[in-house]
Coordinates of N, CA and C in Angstrom, one line a residue:
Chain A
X935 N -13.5 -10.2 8.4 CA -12.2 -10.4 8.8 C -11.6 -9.3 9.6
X936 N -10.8 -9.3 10.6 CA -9.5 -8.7 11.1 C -9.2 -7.5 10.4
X937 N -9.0 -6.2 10.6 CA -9.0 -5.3 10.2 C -8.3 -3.9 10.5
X938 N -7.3 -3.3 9.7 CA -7.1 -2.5 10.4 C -7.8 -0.8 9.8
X939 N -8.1 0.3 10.7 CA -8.9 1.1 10.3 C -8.3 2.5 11.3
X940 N -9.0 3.8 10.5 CA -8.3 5.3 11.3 C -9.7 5.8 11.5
X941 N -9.1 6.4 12.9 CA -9.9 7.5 14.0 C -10.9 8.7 12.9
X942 N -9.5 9.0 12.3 CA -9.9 10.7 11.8 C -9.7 10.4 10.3
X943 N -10.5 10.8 9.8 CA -10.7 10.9 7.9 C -9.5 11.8 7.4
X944 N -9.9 13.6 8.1 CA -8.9 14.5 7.4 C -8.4 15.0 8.8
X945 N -7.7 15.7 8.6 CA -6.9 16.9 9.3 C -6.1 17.5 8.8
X946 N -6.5 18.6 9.2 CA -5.9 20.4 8.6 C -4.9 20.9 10.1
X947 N -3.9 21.2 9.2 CA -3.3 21.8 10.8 C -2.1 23.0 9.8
X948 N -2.0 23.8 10.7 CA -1.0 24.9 10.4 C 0.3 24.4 10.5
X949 N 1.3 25.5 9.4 CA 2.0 25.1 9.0 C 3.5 25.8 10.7
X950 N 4.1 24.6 10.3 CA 4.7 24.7 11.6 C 4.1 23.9 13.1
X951 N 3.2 23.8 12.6 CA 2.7 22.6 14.0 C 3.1 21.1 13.8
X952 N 2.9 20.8 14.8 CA 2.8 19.3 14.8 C 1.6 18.6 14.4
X953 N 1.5 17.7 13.5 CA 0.5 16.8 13.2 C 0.9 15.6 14.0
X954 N -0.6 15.1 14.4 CA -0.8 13.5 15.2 C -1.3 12.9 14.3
X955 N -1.3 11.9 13.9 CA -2.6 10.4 12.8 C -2.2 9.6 13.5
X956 N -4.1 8.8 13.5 CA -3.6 8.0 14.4 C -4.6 6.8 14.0
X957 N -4.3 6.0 14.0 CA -4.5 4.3 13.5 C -4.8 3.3 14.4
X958 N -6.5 2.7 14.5 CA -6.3 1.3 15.1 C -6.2 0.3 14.3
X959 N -5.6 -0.7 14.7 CA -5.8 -2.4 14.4 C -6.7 -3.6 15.0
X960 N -6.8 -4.6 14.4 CA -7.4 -5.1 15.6 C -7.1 -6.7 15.3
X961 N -6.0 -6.7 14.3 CA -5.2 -8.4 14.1 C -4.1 -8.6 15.1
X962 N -4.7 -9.4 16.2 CA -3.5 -8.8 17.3 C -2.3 -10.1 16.6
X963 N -2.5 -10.9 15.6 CA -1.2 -11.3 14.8 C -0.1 -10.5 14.1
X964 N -0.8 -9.0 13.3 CA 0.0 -8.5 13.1 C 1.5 -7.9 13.7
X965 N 2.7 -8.5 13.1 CA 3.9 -7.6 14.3 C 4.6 -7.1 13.1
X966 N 4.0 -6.3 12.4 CA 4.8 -5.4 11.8 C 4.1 -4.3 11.4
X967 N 4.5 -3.2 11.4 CA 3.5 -1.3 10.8 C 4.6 -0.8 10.2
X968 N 3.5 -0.1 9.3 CA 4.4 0.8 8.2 C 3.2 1.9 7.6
X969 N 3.9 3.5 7.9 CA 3.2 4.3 7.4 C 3.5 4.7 6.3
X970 N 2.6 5.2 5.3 CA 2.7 5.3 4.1 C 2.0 6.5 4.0
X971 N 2.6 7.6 2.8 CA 2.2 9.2 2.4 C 2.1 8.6 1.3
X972 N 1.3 8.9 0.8 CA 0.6 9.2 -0.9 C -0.1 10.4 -1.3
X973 N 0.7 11.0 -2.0 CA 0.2 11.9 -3.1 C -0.5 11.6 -4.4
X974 N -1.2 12.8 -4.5 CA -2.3 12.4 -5.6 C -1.9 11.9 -6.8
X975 N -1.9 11.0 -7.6 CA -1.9 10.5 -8.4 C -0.5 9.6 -8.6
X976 N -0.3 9.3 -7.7 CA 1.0 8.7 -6.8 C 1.0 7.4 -6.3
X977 N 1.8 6.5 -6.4 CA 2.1 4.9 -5.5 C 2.4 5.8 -3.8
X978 N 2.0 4.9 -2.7 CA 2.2 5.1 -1.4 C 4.0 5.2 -1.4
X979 N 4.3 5.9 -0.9 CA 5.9 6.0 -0.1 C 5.8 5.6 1.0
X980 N 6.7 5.0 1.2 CA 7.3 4.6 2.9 C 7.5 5.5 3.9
X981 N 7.1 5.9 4.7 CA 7.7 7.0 5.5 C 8.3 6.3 6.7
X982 N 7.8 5.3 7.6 CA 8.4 5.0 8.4 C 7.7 3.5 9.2
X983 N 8.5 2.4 9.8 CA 8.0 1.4 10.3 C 8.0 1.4 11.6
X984 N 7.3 -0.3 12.3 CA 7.8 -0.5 13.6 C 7.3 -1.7 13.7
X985 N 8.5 -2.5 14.8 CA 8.4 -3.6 14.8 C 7.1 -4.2 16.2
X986 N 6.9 -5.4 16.0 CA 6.1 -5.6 17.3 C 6.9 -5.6 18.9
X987 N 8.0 -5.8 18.5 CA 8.5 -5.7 19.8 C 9.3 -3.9 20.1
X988 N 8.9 -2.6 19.7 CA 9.0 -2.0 20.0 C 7.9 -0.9 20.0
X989 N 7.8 -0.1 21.2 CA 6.6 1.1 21.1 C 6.5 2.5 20.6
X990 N 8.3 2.5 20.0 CA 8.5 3.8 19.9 C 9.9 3.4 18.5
X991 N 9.3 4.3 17.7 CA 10.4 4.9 16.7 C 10.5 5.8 15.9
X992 N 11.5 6.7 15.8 CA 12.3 8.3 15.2 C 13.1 7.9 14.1
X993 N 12.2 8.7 13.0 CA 12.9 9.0 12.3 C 13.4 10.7 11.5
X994 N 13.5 11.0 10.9 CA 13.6 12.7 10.2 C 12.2 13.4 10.6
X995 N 12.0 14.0 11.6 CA 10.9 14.8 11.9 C 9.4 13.9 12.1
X996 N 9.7 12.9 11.9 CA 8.4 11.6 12.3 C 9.0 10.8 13.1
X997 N 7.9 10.4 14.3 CA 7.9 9.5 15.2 C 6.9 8.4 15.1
X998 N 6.7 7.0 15.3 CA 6.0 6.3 15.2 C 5.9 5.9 16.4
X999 N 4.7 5.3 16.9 CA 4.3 5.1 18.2 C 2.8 3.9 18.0
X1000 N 4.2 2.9 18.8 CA 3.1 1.6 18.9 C 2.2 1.4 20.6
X1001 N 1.1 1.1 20.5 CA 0.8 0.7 21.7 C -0.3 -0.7 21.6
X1002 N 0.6 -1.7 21.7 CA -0.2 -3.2 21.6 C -1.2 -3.3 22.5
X1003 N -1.4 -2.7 23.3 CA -2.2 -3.0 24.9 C -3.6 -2.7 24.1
X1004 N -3.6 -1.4 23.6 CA -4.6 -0.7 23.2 C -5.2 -1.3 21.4
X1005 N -4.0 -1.4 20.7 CA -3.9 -2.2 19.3 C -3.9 -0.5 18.6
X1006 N -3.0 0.0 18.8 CA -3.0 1.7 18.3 C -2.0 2.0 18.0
X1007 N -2.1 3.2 17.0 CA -0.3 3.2 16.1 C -0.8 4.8 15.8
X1008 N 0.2 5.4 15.7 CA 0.2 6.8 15.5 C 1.0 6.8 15.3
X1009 N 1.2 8.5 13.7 CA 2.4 8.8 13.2 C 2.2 10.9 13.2
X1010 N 3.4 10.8 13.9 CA 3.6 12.4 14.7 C 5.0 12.8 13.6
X1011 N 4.3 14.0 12.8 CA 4.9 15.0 12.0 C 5.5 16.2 13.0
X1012 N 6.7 16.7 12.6 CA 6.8 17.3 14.1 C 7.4 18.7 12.4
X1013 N 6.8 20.2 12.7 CA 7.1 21.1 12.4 C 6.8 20.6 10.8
X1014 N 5.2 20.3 11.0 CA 4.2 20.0 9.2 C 4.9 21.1 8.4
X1015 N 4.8 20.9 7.2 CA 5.2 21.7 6.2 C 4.1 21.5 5.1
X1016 N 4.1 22.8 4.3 CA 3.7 22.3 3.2 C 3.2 21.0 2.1
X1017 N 4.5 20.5 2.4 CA 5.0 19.5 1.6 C 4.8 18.1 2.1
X1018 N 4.0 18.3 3.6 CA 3.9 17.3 4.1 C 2.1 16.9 3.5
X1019 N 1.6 18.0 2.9 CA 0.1 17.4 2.6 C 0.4 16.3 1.9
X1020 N -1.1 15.0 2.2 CA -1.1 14.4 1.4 C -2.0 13.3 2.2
X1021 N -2.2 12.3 2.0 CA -3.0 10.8 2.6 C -2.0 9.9 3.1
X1022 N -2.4 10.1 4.4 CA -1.3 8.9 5.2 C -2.2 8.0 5.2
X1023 N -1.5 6.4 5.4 CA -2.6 5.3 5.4 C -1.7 4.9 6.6
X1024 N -1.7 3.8 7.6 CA -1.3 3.5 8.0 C -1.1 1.5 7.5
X1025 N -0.4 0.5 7.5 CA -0.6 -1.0 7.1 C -0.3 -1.5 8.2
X1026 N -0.5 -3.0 8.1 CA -0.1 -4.1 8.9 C 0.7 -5.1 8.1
X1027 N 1.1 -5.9 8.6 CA 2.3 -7.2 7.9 C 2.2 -8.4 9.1
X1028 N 2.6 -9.5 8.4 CA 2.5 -10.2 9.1 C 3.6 -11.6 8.4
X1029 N 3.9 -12.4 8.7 CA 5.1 -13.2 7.9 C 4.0 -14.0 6.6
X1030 N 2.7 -14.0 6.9 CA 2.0 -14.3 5.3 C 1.8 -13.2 4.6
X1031 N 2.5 -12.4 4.6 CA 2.9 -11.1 3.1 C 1.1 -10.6 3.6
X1032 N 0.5 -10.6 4.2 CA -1.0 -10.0 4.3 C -1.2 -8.3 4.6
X1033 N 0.0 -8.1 3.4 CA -0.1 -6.5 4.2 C -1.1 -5.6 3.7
X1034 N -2.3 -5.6 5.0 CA -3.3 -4.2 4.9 C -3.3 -3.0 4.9
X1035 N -3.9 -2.2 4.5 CA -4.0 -0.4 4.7 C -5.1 -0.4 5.8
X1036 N -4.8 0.5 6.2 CA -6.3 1.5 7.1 C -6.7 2.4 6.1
X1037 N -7.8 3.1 6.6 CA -8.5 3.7 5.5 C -8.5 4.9 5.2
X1038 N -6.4 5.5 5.6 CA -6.3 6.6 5.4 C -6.7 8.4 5.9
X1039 N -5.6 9.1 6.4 CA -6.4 10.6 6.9 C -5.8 11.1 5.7
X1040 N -6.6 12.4 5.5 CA -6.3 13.2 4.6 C -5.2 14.2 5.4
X1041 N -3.8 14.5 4.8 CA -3.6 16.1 5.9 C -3.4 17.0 4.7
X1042 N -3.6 18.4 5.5 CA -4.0 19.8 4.8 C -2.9 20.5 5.4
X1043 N -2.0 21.0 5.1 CA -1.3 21.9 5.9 C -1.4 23.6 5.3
X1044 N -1.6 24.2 6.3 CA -1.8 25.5 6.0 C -1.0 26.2 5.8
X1045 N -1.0 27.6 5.0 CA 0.2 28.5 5.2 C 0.4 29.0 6.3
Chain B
X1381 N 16.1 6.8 -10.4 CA 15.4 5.7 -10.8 C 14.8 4.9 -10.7
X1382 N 13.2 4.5 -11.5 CA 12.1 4.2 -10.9 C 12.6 2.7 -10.5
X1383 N 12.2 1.9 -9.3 CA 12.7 0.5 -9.0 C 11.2 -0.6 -9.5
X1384 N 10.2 0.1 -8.9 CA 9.0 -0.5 -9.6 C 8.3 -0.1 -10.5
X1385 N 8.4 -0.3 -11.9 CA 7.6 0.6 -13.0 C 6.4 0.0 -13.1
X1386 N 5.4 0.4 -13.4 CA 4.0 0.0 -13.9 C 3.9 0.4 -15.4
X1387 N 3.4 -0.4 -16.3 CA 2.8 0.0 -17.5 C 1.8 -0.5 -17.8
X1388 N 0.9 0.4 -18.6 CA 0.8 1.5 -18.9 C 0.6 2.4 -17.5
X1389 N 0.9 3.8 -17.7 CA 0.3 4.8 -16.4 C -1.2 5.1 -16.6
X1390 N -1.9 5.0 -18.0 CA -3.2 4.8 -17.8 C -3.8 4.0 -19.0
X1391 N -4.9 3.5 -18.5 CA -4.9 2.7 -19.5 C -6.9 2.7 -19.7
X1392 N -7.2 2.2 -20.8 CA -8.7 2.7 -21.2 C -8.8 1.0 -21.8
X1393 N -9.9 1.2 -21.6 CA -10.7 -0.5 -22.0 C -12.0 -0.1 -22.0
X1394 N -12.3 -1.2 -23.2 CA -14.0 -1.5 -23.1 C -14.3 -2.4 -22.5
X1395 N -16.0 -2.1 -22.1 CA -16.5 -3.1 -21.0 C -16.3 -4.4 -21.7
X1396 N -16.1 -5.4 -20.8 CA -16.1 -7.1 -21.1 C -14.8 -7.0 -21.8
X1397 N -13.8 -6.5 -22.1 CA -12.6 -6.6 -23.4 C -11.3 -7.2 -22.0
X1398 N -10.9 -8.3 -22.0 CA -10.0 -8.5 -21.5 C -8.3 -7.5 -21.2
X1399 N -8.4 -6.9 -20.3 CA -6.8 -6.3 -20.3 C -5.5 -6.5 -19.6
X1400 N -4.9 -6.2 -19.7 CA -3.5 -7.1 -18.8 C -2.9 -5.6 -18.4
X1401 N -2.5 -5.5 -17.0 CA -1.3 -4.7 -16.4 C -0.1 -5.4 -16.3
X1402 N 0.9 -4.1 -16.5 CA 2.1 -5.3 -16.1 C 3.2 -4.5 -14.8
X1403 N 3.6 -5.2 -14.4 CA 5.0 -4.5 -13.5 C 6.5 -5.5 -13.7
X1404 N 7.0 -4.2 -13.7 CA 8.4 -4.6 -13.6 C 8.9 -4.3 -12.3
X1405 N 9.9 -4.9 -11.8 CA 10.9 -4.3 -10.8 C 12.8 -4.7 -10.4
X1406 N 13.5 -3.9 -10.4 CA 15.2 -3.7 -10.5 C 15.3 -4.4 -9.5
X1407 N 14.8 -4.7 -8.3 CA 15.0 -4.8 -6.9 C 15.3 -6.6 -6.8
X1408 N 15.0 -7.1 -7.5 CA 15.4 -8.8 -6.9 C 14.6 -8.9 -5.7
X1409 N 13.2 -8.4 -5.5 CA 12.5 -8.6 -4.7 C 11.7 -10.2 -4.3
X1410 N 11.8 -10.8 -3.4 CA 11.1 -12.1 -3.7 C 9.2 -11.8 -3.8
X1411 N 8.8 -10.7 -3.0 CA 7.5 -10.5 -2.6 C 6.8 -9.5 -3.7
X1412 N 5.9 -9.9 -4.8 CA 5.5 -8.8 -5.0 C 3.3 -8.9 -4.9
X1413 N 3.0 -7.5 -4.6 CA 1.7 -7.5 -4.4 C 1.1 -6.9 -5.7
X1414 N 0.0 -6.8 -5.3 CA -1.5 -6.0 -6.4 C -2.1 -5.5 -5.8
X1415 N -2.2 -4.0 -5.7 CA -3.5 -3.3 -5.0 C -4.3 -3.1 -5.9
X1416 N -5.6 -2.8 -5.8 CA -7.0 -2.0 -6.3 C -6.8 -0.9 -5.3
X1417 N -7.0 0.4 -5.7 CA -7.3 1.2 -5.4 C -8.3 2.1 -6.0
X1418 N -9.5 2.3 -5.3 CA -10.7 3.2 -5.5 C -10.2 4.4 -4.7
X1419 N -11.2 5.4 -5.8 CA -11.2 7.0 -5.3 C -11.5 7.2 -3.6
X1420 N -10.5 7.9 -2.8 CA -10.4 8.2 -1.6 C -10.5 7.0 -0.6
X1421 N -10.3 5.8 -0.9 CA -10.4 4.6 -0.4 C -9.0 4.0 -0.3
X1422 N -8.6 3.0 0.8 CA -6.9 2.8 0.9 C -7.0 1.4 0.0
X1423 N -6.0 1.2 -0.4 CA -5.4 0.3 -1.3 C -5.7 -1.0 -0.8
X1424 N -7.1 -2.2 -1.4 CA -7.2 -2.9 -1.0 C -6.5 -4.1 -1.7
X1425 N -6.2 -5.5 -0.7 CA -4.7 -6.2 -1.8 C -5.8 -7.4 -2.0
X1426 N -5.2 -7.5 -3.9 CA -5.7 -9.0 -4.4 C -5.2 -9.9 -4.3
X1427 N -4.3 -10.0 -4.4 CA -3.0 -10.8 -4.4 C -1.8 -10.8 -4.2
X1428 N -1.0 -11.6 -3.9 CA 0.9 -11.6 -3.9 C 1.1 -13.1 -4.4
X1429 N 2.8 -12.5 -4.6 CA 3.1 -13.7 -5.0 C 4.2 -13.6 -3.8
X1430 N 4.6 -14.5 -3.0 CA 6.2 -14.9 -3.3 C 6.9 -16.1 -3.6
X1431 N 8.2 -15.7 -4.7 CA 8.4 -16.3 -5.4 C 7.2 -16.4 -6.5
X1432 N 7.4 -17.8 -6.5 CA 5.9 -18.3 -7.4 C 4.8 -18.8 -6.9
X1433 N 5.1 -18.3 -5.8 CA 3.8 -19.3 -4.7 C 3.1 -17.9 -4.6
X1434 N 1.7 -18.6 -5.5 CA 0.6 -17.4 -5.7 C -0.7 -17.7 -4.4
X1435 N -0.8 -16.3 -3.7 CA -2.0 -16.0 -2.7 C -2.7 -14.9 -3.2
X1436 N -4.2 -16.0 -3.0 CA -5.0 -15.2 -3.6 C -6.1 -14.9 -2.3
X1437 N -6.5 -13.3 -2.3 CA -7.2 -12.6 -1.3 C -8.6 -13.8 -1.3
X1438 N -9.0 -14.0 -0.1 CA -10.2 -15.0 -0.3 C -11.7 -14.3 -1.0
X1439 N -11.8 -12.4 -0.8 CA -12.4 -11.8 -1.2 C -12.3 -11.3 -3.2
X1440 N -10.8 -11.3 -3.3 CA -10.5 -11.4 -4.9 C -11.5 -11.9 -5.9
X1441 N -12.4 -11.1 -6.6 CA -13.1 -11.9 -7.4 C -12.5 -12.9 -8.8
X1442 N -13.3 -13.7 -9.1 CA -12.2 -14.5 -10.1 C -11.8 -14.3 -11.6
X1443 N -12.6 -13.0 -11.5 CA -12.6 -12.0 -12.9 C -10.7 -11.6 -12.8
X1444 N -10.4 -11.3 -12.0 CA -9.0 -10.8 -11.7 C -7.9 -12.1 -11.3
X1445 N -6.8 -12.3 -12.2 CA -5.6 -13.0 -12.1 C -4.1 -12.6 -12.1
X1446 N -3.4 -13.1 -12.2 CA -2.1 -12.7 -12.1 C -0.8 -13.9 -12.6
X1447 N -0.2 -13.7 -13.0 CA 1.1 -14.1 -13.6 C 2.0 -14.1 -13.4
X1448 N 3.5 -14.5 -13.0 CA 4.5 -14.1 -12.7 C 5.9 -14.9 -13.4
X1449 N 6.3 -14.5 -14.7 CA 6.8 -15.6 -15.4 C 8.4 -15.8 -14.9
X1450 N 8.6 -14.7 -13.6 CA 10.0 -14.9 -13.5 C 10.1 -13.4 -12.0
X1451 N 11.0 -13.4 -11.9 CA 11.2 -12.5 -10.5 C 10.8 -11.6 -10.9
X1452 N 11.2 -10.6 -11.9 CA 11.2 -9.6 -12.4 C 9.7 -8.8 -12.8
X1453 N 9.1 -9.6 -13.2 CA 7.9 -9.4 -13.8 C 6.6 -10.0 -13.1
X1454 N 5.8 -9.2 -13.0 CA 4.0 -10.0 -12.9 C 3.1 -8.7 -13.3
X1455 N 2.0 -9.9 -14.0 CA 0.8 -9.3 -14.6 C -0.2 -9.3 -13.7
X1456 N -1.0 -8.3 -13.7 CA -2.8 -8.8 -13.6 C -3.1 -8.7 -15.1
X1457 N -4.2 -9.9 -14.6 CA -5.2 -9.9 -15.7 C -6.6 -9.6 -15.3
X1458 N -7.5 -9.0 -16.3 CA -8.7 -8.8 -15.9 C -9.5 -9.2 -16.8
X1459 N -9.7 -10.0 -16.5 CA -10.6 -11.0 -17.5 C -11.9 -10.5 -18.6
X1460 N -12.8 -9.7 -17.7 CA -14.3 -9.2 -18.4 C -14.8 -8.0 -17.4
X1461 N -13.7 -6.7 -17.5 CA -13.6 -5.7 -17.1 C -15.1 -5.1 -17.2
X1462 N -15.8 -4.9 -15.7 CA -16.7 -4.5 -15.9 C -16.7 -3.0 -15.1
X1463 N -17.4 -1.8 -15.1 CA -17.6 -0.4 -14.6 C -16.9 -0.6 -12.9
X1464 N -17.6 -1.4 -12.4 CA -16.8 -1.4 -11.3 C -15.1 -1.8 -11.0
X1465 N -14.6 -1.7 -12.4 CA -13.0 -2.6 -11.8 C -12.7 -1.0 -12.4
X1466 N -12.9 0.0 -12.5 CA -12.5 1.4 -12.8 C -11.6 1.7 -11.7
X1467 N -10.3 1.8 -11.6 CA -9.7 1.8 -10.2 C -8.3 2.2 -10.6
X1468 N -7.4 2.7 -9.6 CA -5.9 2.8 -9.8 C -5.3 1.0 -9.1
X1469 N -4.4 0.3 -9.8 CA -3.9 -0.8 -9.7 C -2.8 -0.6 -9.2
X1470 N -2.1 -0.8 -7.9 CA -1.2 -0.2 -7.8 C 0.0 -2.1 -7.4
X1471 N 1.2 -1.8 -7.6 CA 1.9 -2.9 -7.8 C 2.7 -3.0 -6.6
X1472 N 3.7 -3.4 -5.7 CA 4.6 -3.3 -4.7 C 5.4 -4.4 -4.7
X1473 N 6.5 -4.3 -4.6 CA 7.8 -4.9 -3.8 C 8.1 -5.1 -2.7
X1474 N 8.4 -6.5 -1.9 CA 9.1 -6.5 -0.9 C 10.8 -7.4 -0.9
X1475 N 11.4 -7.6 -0.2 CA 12.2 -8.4 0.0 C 12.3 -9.8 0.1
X1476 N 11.3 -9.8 1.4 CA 11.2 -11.1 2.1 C 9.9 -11.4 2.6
X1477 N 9.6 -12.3 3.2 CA 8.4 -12.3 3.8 C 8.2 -11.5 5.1
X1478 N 7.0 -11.1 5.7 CA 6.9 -10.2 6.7 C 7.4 -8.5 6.8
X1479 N 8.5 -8.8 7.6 CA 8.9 -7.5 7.7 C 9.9 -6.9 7.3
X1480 N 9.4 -6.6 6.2 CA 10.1 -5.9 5.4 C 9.4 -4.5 4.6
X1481 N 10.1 -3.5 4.4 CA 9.6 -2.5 3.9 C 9.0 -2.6 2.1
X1482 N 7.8 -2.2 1.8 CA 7.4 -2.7 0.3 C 7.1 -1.4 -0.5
X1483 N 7.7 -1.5 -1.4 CA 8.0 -0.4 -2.7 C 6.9 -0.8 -3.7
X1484 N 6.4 0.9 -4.0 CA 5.3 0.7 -5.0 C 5.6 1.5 -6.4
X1485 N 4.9 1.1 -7.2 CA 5.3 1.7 -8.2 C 4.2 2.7 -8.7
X1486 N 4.1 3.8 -9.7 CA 3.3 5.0 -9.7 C 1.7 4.1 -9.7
X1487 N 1.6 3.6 -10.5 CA 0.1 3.2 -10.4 C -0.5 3.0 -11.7
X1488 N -1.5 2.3 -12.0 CA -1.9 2.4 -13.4 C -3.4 2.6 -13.3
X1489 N -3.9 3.7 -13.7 CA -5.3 4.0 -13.8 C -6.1 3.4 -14.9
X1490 N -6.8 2.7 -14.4 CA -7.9 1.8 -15.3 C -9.2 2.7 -15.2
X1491 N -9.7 2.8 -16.9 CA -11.0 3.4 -17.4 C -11.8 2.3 -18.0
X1492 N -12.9 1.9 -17.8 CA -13.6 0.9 -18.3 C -15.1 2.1 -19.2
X1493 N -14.8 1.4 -20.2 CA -15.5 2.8 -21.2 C -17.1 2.1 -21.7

C-alpha cells in the first residue's frame, strides 16, 4: 500500500542552528500533514500541520513546508535547542481517519 | 491536565493470557485511534473508530480488537498475546474526520513474559 516514509533516520545539529526533516509521501489522496515530536517514553505531541491547499506554514520557531509536485513535506526548527531533541515522525490524514506516520528522524542537538 | 489517559502505563502479561488496554479521553472527541508502536519504529495504526463505526487496518491481525462502549472510552483487546505483540500501544483523539489535529495519550508498554 501507499505510503508515507523519511530521507534521513537521525540528525545531530548544533545548538543554535537550524534543523531541516524532511518527509516523502506517496498517497497523492492524502490532504492533510501533521508533524509530530516524541520523546522517549512519551505519546507523539503535535507540533505543527498543513493543509493540501497550502505550501507553506509558521508557527513558534517551526515552519512546515508542503510541496505536492514533488509529494515532500519538511519541518524547519529555526534556532534548535536542547529541548528540541527528540523523534520527529512526520503523518498523513485523509477524510477516512487513515492517519499514517513516516518512519521518523531522530534529532540530537548539541551543546 | 491529561485529556487522553491510557491505563495501565505498563503493563506485563503472560504468553497466550488474554489482556485488555484501556483509554479514556475529556475531549468529546468523535475519532479515536490505536497505535502499535515498536522500538525505534513509527507508530503503526490498528484501528479507529468514529463514533461507533469500527475500521479495521486490513493488515491488523485478528488476535487484536477493540471496543468502544461509549465516546469516552475504548479498549483493545489482545486476545493470545504472543512475544511479538511486546510493543508501546499508543491511543489518540481526534475531533472529526480528516483534518483535524489528534491527541495522544502517554502510551502503555506491553511485556509479554
Amino acid at each position: 500500500g501507499e505510503s508515507v516514509g523519511l530521507h534521513l533516520p537521525t540528525l545531530s545539529v548544533q545548538e543554535g542552528d537550524n534543523s531541516i526533516i524532511n518527509c516523502a509521501y506517496s498517497n497523492s489522496a492524502s490532504d492533510y500533514f501533521i508533524w509530530y515530536k516524541q520523546e522517549s517514553g512519551k505519546g507523539p505531541q503535535f507540533i505543527i500541520d498543513i493543509r493540501s491547499n497550502m505550501d507553506k506554514r509558521q508557527g513558534q520557531r517551526v515552519t512546515v513546508l508542503l510541496n505536492k509536485t514533488v509529494k515532500h513535506l519538511s519541518l524547519q526548527i529555526a534556532a534548535t535547542q536542547p529541548g528540541d531533541s527528540a523523534v520527529y515522525f512526520c503523518a498523513e490524514n485523509n477524510n477516512n481517519n487513515d492517519m499514517r506516520f513516516g518512519a521518523g528522524t531522530r534529532l540530537t542537538v548539541k551543546p | 491536565d491529561a485529556m487522553v489517559i491510557q491505563n495501565p502505563r505498563y503493563q506485563v502479561t503472560q504468553f497466550g493470557k488474554p489482556v485488555t488496554l484501556s483509554c479514556s479521553q475529556t475531549l468529546n472527541h468523535n475519532v479515536m485511534y490505536w497505535y502499535q508502536q515498536k522500538s525505534s519504529q513509527a507508530p503503526k495504526l490498528l484501528f479507529h473508530y468514529y463514533d461507533k463505526d469500527f475500521n479495521n487496518e486490513a493488515d491488523t491481525p485478528d488476535n487484536f480488537q477493540s471496543r468502544r462502549p461509549n465516546t469516552s472510552f475504548c479498549f483493545l483487546d489482545i486476545r493470545s498475546p504472543g512475544l511479538g505483540d511486546a510493543a508501546m500501544y499508543l491511543c489518540a483523539t481526534s475531533k472529526m474526520q480528516g483534518n483535524t489535529e489528534a491527541f495522544f495519550g502517554q502510551g502503555t508498554r506491553l511485556t509479554v513474559v
